[in-house]
Coordinates of C-alpha atoms in Angstrom, one line a residue:
M12 CA -32.9 -1.4 10.8
A13 CA -29.5 0.5 9.8
T14 CA -29.5 -1.1 6.4
Q15 CA -31.8 1.3 5.2
P16 CA -30.8 5.2 4.3
I17 CA -30.7 7.4 7.5
A18 CA -33.7 9.6 7.0
A19 CA -33.4 12.7 5.6
D20 CA -34.5 14.9 8.7
S21 CA -31.9 13.2 11.1
P22 CA -30.4 15.9 12.7
L23 CA -26.5 15.2 12.9
T24 CA -25.8 13.8 9.4
Y25 CA -24.3 15.3 6.5
R26 CA -27.5 16.5 5.1
S27 CA -27.8 19.4 8.1
S28 CA -24.5 19.4 9.7
P29 CA -21.5 21.5 8.8
T30 CA -18.3 19.7 7.8
A31 CA -15.5 19.3 10.4
A32 CA -13.4 22.0 8.4
E33 CA -16.6 24.5 8.4
A34 CA -17.3 23.9 11.9
F35 CA -13.8 24.2 13.1
A36 CA -13.5 27.5 10.8
G37 CA -15.9 28.9 12.5
W38 CA -14.5 28.5 16.0
L39 CA -11.2 29.9 14.6
K40 CA -12.9 33.3 13.9
E41 CA -13.5 33.7 17.5
H42 CA -10.8 31.8 19.3
G43 CA -8.1 31.6 16.8
H44 CA -5.7 33.6 19.1
E45 CA -5.8 30.4 21.3
L46 CA -3.4 28.6 18.9
Q47 CA -1.0 31.4 18.4
A48 CA 1.5 29.9 20.9
H49 CA 3.6 28.5 18.2
T50 CA 6.6 30.7 18.7
Q51 CA 9.4 28.2 18.2
R52 CA 10.7 27.3 14.9
W53 CA 10.8 23.7 15.1
D54 CA 7.5 23.4 16.6
V55 CA 6.0 21.6 13.5
S56 CA 2.5 20.8 15.4
N57 CA 1.4 24.2 14.0
S58 CA -1.1 23.1 11.4
A59 CA -1.0 26.3 9.7
L60 CA 2.5 24.9 8.2
Y61 CA 0.8 22.1 6.2
R62 CA -2.2 24.6 5.0
D63 CA 0.2 26.7 3.6
D64 CA 2.5 24.1 2.6
T65 CA 5.6 25.5 4.5
W66 CA 6.9 22.8 6.4
Q67 CA 9.9 21.5 4.3
P68 CA 12.7 23.6 5.3
I69 CA 12.0 23.5 9.3
F70 CA 12.1 19.6 8.8
A71 CA 15.4 19.9 6.8
E72 CA 17.0 21.8 9.5
M73 CA 16.0 19.4 12.0
R74 CA 17.4 16.4 10.1
A75 CA 20.4 18.1 9.7
Q76 CA 21.3 19.5 13.2
A77 CA 19.2 17.5 15.6
P78 CA 17.1 14.5 14.3
V79 CA 15.8 13.9 17.8
N80 CA 14.6 17.4 19.5
K81 CA 12.4 18.3 22.2
I82 CA 9.9 21.0 22.0
T83 CA 8.2 22.4 25.1
G84 CA 5.3 25.0 25.7
T85 CA 3.3 24.0 22.6
P86 CA -0.8 24.1 22.8
Y87 CA -0.2 20.1 22.5
G88 CA 2.5 20.2 25.4
D89 CA 6.2 19.1 25.2
F90 CA 7.1 16.3 23.1
W91 CA 9.9 14.9 21.2
N92 CA 10.2 15.5 17.4
V93 CA 11.4 11.9 15.5
T94 CA 12.2 13.2 12.0
T95 CA 14.5 10.5 9.9
V96 CA 14.0 6.8 8.6
E97 CA 16.7 5.9 11.1
T98 CA 15.1 7.6 14.2
I99 CA 11.3 6.9 13.4
Q100 CA 12.1 3.0 12.4
H101 CA 14.3 2.6 15.7
V102 CA 11.2 3.8 17.8
E103 CA 8.8 2.0 16.0
S104 CA 10.6 -1.4 16.1
Q105 CA 10.5 -1.2 20.1
P106 CA 6.7 -1.4 21.0
E107 CA 7.4 -2.3 24.6
I108 CA 9.5 0.9 25.0
Y109 CA 7.6 3.3 23.1
S110 CA 3.8 2.7 23.8
S111 CA 1.0 3.3 21.1
S112 CA -1.8 2.5 23.7
W113 CA -4.7 4.9 24.2
R114 CA -4.1 4.3 27.7
Y115 CA -0.8 6.8 27.6
G116 CA -2.5 8.9 25.1
G117 CA -2.9 7.0 21.6
I118 CA -1.5 8.0 18.4
T119 CA -2.0 11.8 18.0
L120 CA -0.2 14.4 19.8
T121 CA -3.7 15.8 21.1
E122 CA -4.2 15.6 24.9
P123 CA -7.7 15.6 26.5
P124 CA -9.2 19.0 27.5
R125 CA -7.5 20.3 31.1
D126 CA -11.2 21.1 32.0
I127 CA -12.8 17.7 31.0
A128 CA -14.3 15.6 33.9
P129 CA -12.6 12.4 34.7
E130 CA -16.0 10.7 34.3
E131 CA -16.7 12.4 30.9
L132 CA -13.0 11.4 29.8
E133 CA -13.2 7.8 30.7
E134 CA -16.6 7.5 28.9
R135 CA -15.2 9.2 25.6
R136 CA -12.0 7.4 25.4
L137 CA -12.1 5.3 22.3
P138 CA -9.6 2.3 21.9
M139 CA -8.5 1.0 18.7
F140 CA -6.5 -1.8 17.8
I141 CA -3.8 0.8 16.2
A142 CA -3.5 2.4 19.7
M143 CA -2.9 -0.9 21.7
D144 CA -0.1 -2.6 22.6
R145 CA 0.4 -6.6 22.5
P146 CA -1.1 -8.5 23.2
E147 CA -4.5 -7.0 22.8
H148 CA -3.1 -5.4 19.4
T149 CA -2.2 -8.7 18.2
G150 CA -5.8 -10.4 18.0
Q151 CA -7.8 -7.4 16.8
R152 CA -5.1 -6.7 14.0
R153 CA -5.2 -10.3 12.6
T154 CA -8.9 -10.2 12.5
V155 CA -8.9 -7.3 10.2
S156 CA -5.9 -8.3 8.2
E157 CA -7.7 -11.2 7.0
G158 CA -9.8 -8.6 4.9
F159 CA -6.5 -7.2 3.4
T160 CA -4.5 -10.5 2.5
P161 CA -2.7 -10.7 -0.8
S162 CA -5.4 -13.0 -2.3
E163 CA -8.2 -11.0 -0.7
V164 CA -7.2 -7.9 -2.5
A165 CA -6.2 -9.5 -5.8
K166 CA -10.2 -10.3 -5.9
M167 CA -10.8 -6.9 -5.6
E168 CA -9.1 -5.5 -8.4
A169 CA -11.7 -6.3 -11.2
E170 CA -14.3 -4.4 -9.0
I171 CA -12.0 -1.5 -8.3
R172 CA -11.2 -1.2 -11.5
A173 CA -14.7 -1.2 -13.0
R174 CA -15.6 1.6 -10.2
T175 CA -12.3 3.8 -11.6
Q176 CA -13.5 3.3 -15.2
G177 CA -17.0 4.6 -14.2
V178 CA -15.8 7.7 -12.2
L179 CA -13.1 8.7 -14.7
D180 CA -15.8 8.2 -17.5
S181 CA -18.2 10.3 -15.7
L182 CA -15.7 13.5 -15.5
P183 CA -16.3 16.4 -17.9
W184 CA -13.6 17.3 -20.4
D185 CA -14.9 20.9 -21.2
E186 CA -15.3 22.7 -17.6
Q187 CA -13.3 23.0 -14.5
F188 CA -14.2 20.7 -11.2
D189 CA -13.0 19.7 -7.9
W190 CA -10.8 16.6 -8.5
V191 CA -11.1 15.9 -4.6
D192 CA -14.7 15.5 -4.8
K193 CA -15.5 14.0 -8.0
V194 CA -12.5 11.7 -7.8
S195 CA -10.7 11.3 -4.6
I196 CA -13.6 11.3 -2.3
E197 CA -15.9 9.3 -4.5
L198 CA -13.2 6.5 -5.1
T199 CA -12.4 5.9 -1.7
T200 CA -15.6 6.2 0.0
G201 CA -17.1 3.7 -2.5
M202 CA -14.4 1.4 -1.5
L203 CA -14.9 1.8 2.1
A204 CA -18.5 0.9 1.3
I205 CA -17.7 -2.2 -0.3
L206 CA -15.5 -3.2 2.5
F207 CA -18.1 -2.7 5.2
G208 CA -20.7 -3.8 3.2
F209 CA -22.4 -0.1 3.7
P210 CA -25.5 1.1 2.2
W211 CA -24.2 2.6 -1.1
Q212 CA -26.9 5.5 -0.9
D213 CA -25.4 6.7 2.2
R214 CA -21.6 6.4 1.4
R215 CA -20.7 10.0 1.8
L216 CA -21.4 9.6 5.6
L217 CA -18.3 7.8 5.6
T218 CA -16.3 11.0 4.6
F219 CA -18.4 13.1 6.7
W220 CA -17.3 10.9 10.0
S221 CA -13.8 10.5 8.8
D222 CA -13.4 14.3 8.7
W223 CA -14.8 15.0 12.0
A224 CA -12.4 11.9 13.4
G225 CA -9.1 13.1 11.6
D226 CA -9.2 16.8 12.4
V227 CA -7.0 16.6 15.7
E228 CA -7.5 20.5 16.2
L229 CA -11.0 20.0 17.0
S230 CA -9.8 19.1 20.5
F231 CA -9.1 22.6 21.2
A232 CA -12.7 23.8 20.3
R233 CA -14.5 22.5 23.4
E234 CA -17.8 24.2 22.1
L235 CA -17.7 21.6 19.3
A236 CA -16.9 18.6 21.6
E237 CA -20.5 17.7 22.1
T238 CA -21.4 18.1 18.6
R239 CA -18.3 15.8 17.6
W240 CA -19.6 13.1 20.1
Q241 CA -23.1 13.2 18.8
I242 CA -21.8 12.5 15.3
F243 CA -19.6 9.6 16.7
T244 CA -22.8 8.1 18.7
E245 CA -24.7 8.3 15.4
M246 CA -22.1 6.6 13.2
A247 CA -21.8 3.9 16.1
T248 CA -25.6 3.5 16.1
Y249 CA -25.7 3.3 11.9
F250 CA -22.9 0.5 12.3
K251 CA -24.9 -1.5 15.2
G252 CA -27.2 -1.8 13.3
L253 CA -25.1 -3.4 10.5
W254 CA -23.7 -5.7 13.3
L255 CA -27.2 -6.8 14.4
D256 CA -28.5 -7.5 10.5
R257 CA -25.5 -9.8 10.1
M258 CA -25.4 -11.5 13.4
G259 CA -26.3 -15.2 13.0
K260 CA -25.8 -15.0 9.2
P261 CA -22.7 -17.1 7.6
P262 CA -19.3 -15.3 7.4
S263 CA -18.9 -13.1 4.5
R264 CA -16.0 -11.0 3.1
D265 CA -17.0 -7.8 4.6
L266 CA -15.1 -6.4 7.9
I267 CA -18.3 -6.2 10.3
S268 CA -18.6 -10.0 9.4
M269 CA -15.0 -10.8 10.1
M270 CA -15.3 -8.9 13.5
I271 CA -18.7 -10.6 14.2
H272 CA -16.8 -14.0 13.6
S273 CA -13.8 -13.2 15.7
D274 CA -12.9 -14.0 19.0
A275 CA -11.0 -11.0 19.7
M276 CA -13.6 -8.5 18.4
N277 CA -17.0 -9.9 18.9
H278 CA -17.4 -8.8 22.6
M279 CA -15.9 -5.1 22.2
S280 CA -17.0 -2.1 24.4
P281 CA -19.2 0.2 23.2
Q282 CA -16.1 3.0 23.0
E283 CA -13.7 0.0 21.4
F284 CA -16.5 -0.8 18.8
M285 CA -16.5 3.2 18.2
G286 CA -12.6 3.3 18.1
N287 CA -12.0 0.7 15.6
L288 CA -15.0 2.2 13.2
I289 CA -13.1 5.5 13.5
L290 CA -9.6 3.9 13.0
L291 CA -10.9 1.9 9.6
I292 CA -12.8 5.0 8.3
V293 CA -10.1 7.2 8.6
G294 CA -7.5 4.8 7.6
G295 CA -9.4 3.5 4.6
N296 CA -10.7 7.3 3.5
D297 CA -8.3 10.0 4.6
T298 CA -4.9 8.4 3.5
T299 CA -5.7 7.0 0.2
R300 CA -7.9 9.9 -0.7
N301 CA -5.5 12.6 -0.1
T302 CA -2.7 10.5 -2.4
M303 CA -5.0 10.3 -5.1
S304 CA -5.3 14.3 -5.0
G305 CA -1.6 14.1 -4.2
I306 CA -0.7 12.4 -7.3
V307 CA -2.4 15.1 -9.5
H308 CA -1.0 17.7 -8.2
A309 CA 2.6 16.3 -8.1
L310 CA 2.5 15.5 -11.8
D311 CA 1.3 18.9 -12.6
K312 CA 4.2 20.3 -10.1
F313 CA 7.1 18.3 -12.3
P314 CA 6.2 18.3 -15.8
D315 CA 9.0 16.1 -16.4
Q316 CA 7.7 13.4 -14.5
R317 CA 4.3 13.7 -15.9
A318 CA 5.9 13.5 -19.4
L319 CA 7.4 10.4 -18.4
F320 CA 4.2 8.9 -17.0
E321 CA 2.6 9.5 -20.3
A322 CA 5.1 8.2 -22.4
D323 CA 6.0 5.0 -20.3
P324 CA 3.1 3.4 -18.0
S325 CA 5.7 0.9 -17.0
V326 CA 6.6 3.3 -14.4
I327 CA 3.4 3.2 -13.0
T328 CA 3.6 0.3 -10.4
N329 CA 7.1 2.1 -8.8
G330 CA 5.6 5.4 -9.5
V331 CA 2.8 4.6 -6.8
Q332 CA 5.4 4.2 -4.2
E333 CA 6.9 7.1 -5.0
C334 CA 3.9 9.1 -5.0
I335 CA 2.9 7.6 -1.6
R336 CA 6.6 8.7 -0.1
Y337 CA 6.2 12.5 -1.7
V338 CA 2.6 12.9 -0.4
T339 CA 2.6 11.3 2.8
P340 CA -1.1 11.3 3.7
L341 CA -0.4 10.7 7.4
A342 CA 2.0 13.9 8.9
H343 CA 2.8 12.0 12.2
M344 CA 2.0 9.3 14.4
R345 CA 2.7 9.6 18.6
R346 CA 4.5 7.0 20.7
T347 CA 4.6 7.4 24.7
A348 CA 7.7 6.2 26.4
T349 CA 6.9 3.6 29.1
Q350 CA 10.4 3.8 30.5
D351 CA 13.7 6.1 30.3
A352 CA 15.3 5.4 27.4
D353 CA 18.6 6.7 25.4
L354 CA 17.4 8.0 22.0
F355 CA 20.2 8.8 19.7
G356 CA 22.1 10.4 22.7
Q357 CA 18.7 12.3 24.0
Q358 CA 17.4 11.4 27.3
V359 CA 13.8 10.4 27.0
K360 CA 11.8 9.9 30.4
A361 CA 9.0 7.6 31.2
G362 CA 5.8 9.5 30.0
D363 CA 7.3 11.6 27.4
K364 CA 5.5 12.1 24.1
L365 CA 7.2 11.5 21.0
A366 CA 5.9 12.5 17.4
L367 CA 7.3 10.5 14.2
W368 CA 7.0 12.6 11.8
Y369 CA 6.5 10.3 8.7
I370 CA 6.5 13.4 6.6
S371 CA 9.7 14.3 7.5
G372 CA 11.3 10.8 7.1
N373 CA 10.1 10.6 3.9
R374 CA 12.1 13.5 2.9
D375 CA 15.3 12.2 4.7
E376 CA 17.8 13.0 2.1
S377 CA 20.4 10.4 3.4
V378 CA 18.1 7.9 2.3
F379 CA 16.1 9.7 -0.3
P380 CA 18.6 11.9 -2.8
N381 CA 16.8 14.9 -4.1
A382 CA 13.8 14.1 -1.7
D383 CA 11.8 17.0 -2.6
K384 CA 11.3 15.8 -6.0
L385 CA 9.1 13.6 -7.4
D386 CA 11.0 10.9 -9.4
L387 CA 8.8 7.9 -10.8
T388 CA 11.8 5.8 -11.5
R389 CA 13.4 6.4 -7.7
E390 CA 15.2 2.9 -7.0
N391 CA 14.3 2.6 -3.6
A392 CA 10.7 4.5 -3.4
R393 CA 9.6 1.4 -1.4
R394 CA 11.9 2.4 1.7
H395 CA 9.3 5.3 2.4
V396 CA 7.7 5.2 5.8
A397 CA 4.3 6.5 5.1
F398 CA 2.4 2.9 6.0
G399 CA 4.4 2.9 9.3
Y400 CA 7.0 0.7 10.5
G401 CA 7.0 -2.7 12.7
I402 CA 3.8 -4.1 14.0
H403 CA 1.8 -1.2 13.7
R404 CA 2.3 -0.8 9.6
C405 CA -0.9 0.0 8.0
V406 CA -3.0 -3.0 7.4
G407 CA -4.5 -1.9 4.4
A408 CA -1.4 -0.8 2.2
R409 CA -1.9 -3.3 -0.4
L410 CA -5.4 -2.4 -1.2
A411 CA -4.0 1.4 -1.1
E412 CA -1.3 0.6 -3.5
L413 CA -3.8 -1.3 -5.8
Q414 CA -6.4 1.7 -5.8
L415 CA -3.7 3.9 -6.7
R416 CA -2.0 1.9 -9.3
V417 CA -5.5 1.2 -11.0
L418 CA -6.3 4.9 -11.3
M419 CA -3.1 5.7 -12.7
E420 CA -3.4 3.0 -15.3
E421 CA -7.0 4.1 -16.1
M422 CA -6.1 7.5 -16.4
H423 CA -3.3 6.8 -18.7
E424 CA -5.6 4.5 -20.9
R425 CA -7.8 7.4 -21.7
R426 CA -4.8 9.6 -22.4
M427 CA -6.2 11.8 -19.5
R428 CA -3.7 14.9 -18.4
V429 CA -5.2 16.6 -15.3
N430 CA -4.2 20.2 -15.3
L431 CA -4.5 22.4 -12.1
T432 CA -6.5 25.3 -13.0
G433 CA -8.1 26.8 -10.2
K434 CA -8.4 26.9 -6.3
V435 CA -6.2 24.5 -4.3
E436 CA -6.7 24.1 -0.7
R437 CA -4.8 22.2 1.8
T438 CA -5.8 20.5 5.2
R439 CA -5.3 22.7 8.2
N440 CA -4.2 19.7 10.2
N441 CA -0.9 18.0 11.6
F442 CA -2.2 14.7 11.4
V443 CA -4.1 14.0 8.2
H444 CA -2.0 15.7 5.3
G445 CA -3.7 16.4 2.1
H446 CA -6.1 18.7 0.2
T447 CA -9.6 19.7 0.7
R448 CA -10.0 21.1 -2.8
M449 CA -8.2 21.0 -6.1
E450 CA -9.9 22.7 -9.2
V451 CA -8.7 21.1 -12.5
T452 CA -9.7 20.8 -16.1
L453 CA -8.8 17.8 -18.5
S454 CA -6.7 17.4 -21.6
K455 CA -5.7 14.9 -23.7
F456 CA -2.0 13.9 -23.9

């Protein structure tokens, strides 16, 4: 079954299809004018702000002048900006008032295309446990979280370290290469393959699927909707093969086996199965991968902190938290109000959409002094909101922290200094925040 590699002539795999970024870039050449409605300075849904890395002063203005404010008439519709640690945590601590449910719109600013037929919309809704409210959310999250308990994560350290050592030892010291591809993608895709028990030779499919799922602007490209859905269908078919192969077998540590042996998840609809796969793939791939790239970029940008890292490896454990804060690999999460509410003096109405800007909360000067600077010794770095807060806090946070810590430890062990020497390209995305390319050259410290 799908435990074998996908055939080389399969028409919708990474072997023959463009990446999500390539497909959307082609669409933009013809339709880019349709996304030029970003005329308000505080409309931070504009993905070009993140591609160009110019978002910082706009959020700083909002935090100082109106931490909760409403923006209207954007390509994503009307929504509230929620921009500080206090306001973000307040919203996340009241899931009954501020819903994550897919029934209200889910966890991103994206709305379905206006011209989509109701039957197509219903067919292509993708419920996932992060986009559910209690009690649905509770049982499904509990199932998946069994794979990320402290004891389970501790069991993974030796394997993570061995794979990290292998990847770093394979890097060239005498030529420029792309850190995103050779290190960040390779390490996180490999980790996902292990978590799923996924055929190793096809592991790059996980990156391919993740990119098509995490690019929220693709929702504007109606011409690509069918391609995207076919890619998701292929993903679900592949995983269904793994599922069928493991049915009737004893429980094992991989996530598919955990779902099979869970009353909360072993009778999922096809859409729910697909939605949870997307959640686990994007959550386990894009976030850690973009932080691995962001660490390298930040250390190069702040040579004093790189010198501290090189001189004193004891800063690594806290430094991981600071790097997560500084990078913030997911820029926002959405909530939808289920009732009228007063939110720090602003009157939110039932049905209103709220964007919780983690990327802004992590630069909140009232919590993190000199927040735009990387400080590996920052005492309260763990207060970052990059993993969310409350019942939806990232289920794989401990595993992400472990992977990042091991990477920094093994870089230090090799006295590896990573120097930016070529192109640096960022994601054009208001949801997934990170780098798509980072050309570097290694040297010894």
